[in-house]
Amino acid sequence: FLVALSVWLWRRGAPWQHHGQWIAALLAGQAAIGVTMVLLHLPLPLAPAHNAGAALLLLAVTHLNQRAWQSP
């Protein structure tokens, strides 16, 4: 869902393009951290990086929702 949302926003142009880029970047980072941790058996103390990525992604989508409801 978030991939489709980011692509759709990216194609809409300004000012929504910026939100689409942020969501795509955060989603890619989240996926990269998660896959890397599983494949490389990274230590558990690095798991908060994955949680922080999820928190940033949630914040970006929440901000987008707030902006979408403010627009005329």
mmCIF file of C-alpha atoms in Angstrom:
data_model
loop_
_atom_site.group_PDB
_atom_site.id
_atom_site.type_symbol
_atom_site.label_atom_id
_atom_site.label_comp_id
_atom_site.label_asym_id
_atom_site.label_seq_id
_atom_site.Cartn_x
_atom_site.Cartn_y
_atom_site.Cartn_z
ATOM 1 C CA PHE A 1 0.000 0.000 0.000
ATOM 2 C CA LEU A 2 2.728 2.484 0.932
ATOM 3 C CA VAL A 3 4.643 1.817 -2.280
ATOM 4 C CA ALA A 4 1.541 2.557 -4.344
ATOM 5 C CA LEU A 5 0.796 5.641 -2.244
ATOM 6 C CA SER A 6 4.299 7.034 -2.656
ATOM 7 C CA VAL A 7 4.271 6.478 -6.438
ATOM 8 C CA TRP A 8 0.844 8.101 -6.744
ATOM 9 C CA LEU A 9 1.942 11.115 -4.700
ATOM 10 C CA TRP A 10 5.208 11.388 -6.614
ATOM 11 C CA ARG A 11 3.301 11.586 -9.905
ATOM 12 C CA ARG A 12 0.841 14.222 -8.656
ATOM 13 C CA GLY A 13 3.518 16.904 -8.625
ATOM 14 C CA ALA A 14 4.031 19.722 -6.165
ATOM 15 C CA PRO A 15 3.287 19.907 -3.260
ATOM 16 C CA TRP A 16 2.460 16.191 -2.944
ATOM 17 C CA GLN A 17 5.592 14.967 -4.728
ATOM 18 C CA HIS A 18 7.723 15.835 -1.714
ATOM 19 C CA HIS A 19 5.569 13.641 0.541
ATOM 20 C CA GLY A 20 5.782 10.752 -1.905
ATOM 21 C CA GLN A 21 9.566 10.989 -1.965
ATOM 22 C CA TRP A 22 9.784 10.959 1.831
ATOM 23 C CA ILE A 23 7.496 7.951 2.162
ATOM 24 C CA ALA A 24 9.421 6.047 -0.536
ATOM 25 C CA ALA A 25 12.774 6.824 1.103
ATOM 26 C CA LEU A 26 11.606 5.851 4.582
ATOM 27 C CA LEU A 27 9.997 2.668 3.283
ATOM 28 C CA ALA A 28 13.173 1.682 1.424
ATOM 29 C CA GLY A 29 15.250 2.329 4.529
ATOM 30 C CA GLN A 30 12.881 0.297 6.672
ATOM 31 C CA ALA A 31 12.979 -2.632 4.257
ATOM 32 C CA ALA A 32 16.771 -2.477 3.953
ATOM 33 C CA ILE A 33 17.305 -2.495 7.711
ATOM 34 C CA GLY A 34 14.854 -5.364 8.219
ATOM 35 C CA VAL A 35 16.272 -7.563 5.457
ATOM 36 C CA THR A 36 19.869 -6.843 6.479
ATOM 37 C CA MET A 37 19.179 -7.750 10.085
ATOM 38 C CA VAL A 38 17.640 -11.079 9.100
ATOM 39 C CA LEU A 39 20.220 -12.071 6.471
ATOM 40 C CA LEU A 40 23.304 -11.034 8.417
ATOM 41 C CA HIS A 41 22.004 -12.119 11.834
ATOM 42 C CA LEU A 42 22.839 -8.724 13.257
ATOM 43 C CA PRO A 43 22.786 -8.321 17.020
ATOM 44 C CA LEU A 44 19.596 -7.376 18.788
ATOM 45 C CA PRO A 45 20.815 -3.929 19.908
ATOM 46 C CA LEU A 46 20.499 -2.814 16.274
ATOM 47 C CA ALA A 47 16.768 -3.586 16.310
ATOM 48 C CA PRO A 48 15.902 -0.101 17.607
ATOM 49 C CA ALA A 49 17.086 1.281 14.262
ATOM 50 C CA HIS A 50 14.329 -0.757 12.622
ATOM 51 C CA ASN A 51 11.806 0.522 15.185
ATOM 52 C CA ALA A 52 12.962 4.107 14.639
ATOM 53 C CA GLY A 53 12.437 3.667 10.907
ATOM 54 C CA ALA A 54 8.914 2.427 11.545
ATOM 55 C CA ALA A 55 8.233 5.425 13.787
ATOM 56 C CA LEU A 56 9.487 7.845 11.121
ATOM 57 C CA LEU A 57 7.376 6.129 8.476
ATOM 58 C CA LEU A 58 4.300 6.395 10.694
ATOM 59 C CA LEU A 59 5.061 10.058 11.341
ATOM 60 C CA ALA A 60 5.394 10.764 7.599
ATOM 61 C CA VAL A 61 2.081 9.073 6.768
ATOM 62 C CA THR A 62 0.331 10.818 9.670
ATOM 63 C CA HIS A 63 1.665 14.182 8.486
ATOM 64 C CA LEU A 64 0.509 13.398 4.953
ATOM 65 C CA ASN A 65 -2.973 12.559 6.256
ATOM 66 C CA GLN A 66 -3.133 15.822 8.164
ATOM 67 C CA ARG A 67 -2.030 17.807 5.090
ATOM 68 C CA ALA A 68 -4.507 15.996 2.844
ATOM 69 C CA TRP A 69 -7.436 16.925 5.067
ATOM 70 C CA GLN A 70 -6.326 20.566 5.219
ATOM 71 C CA SER A 71 -6.156 21.013 1.459
ATOM 72 C CA PRO A 72 -9.181 22.622 -0.255
#
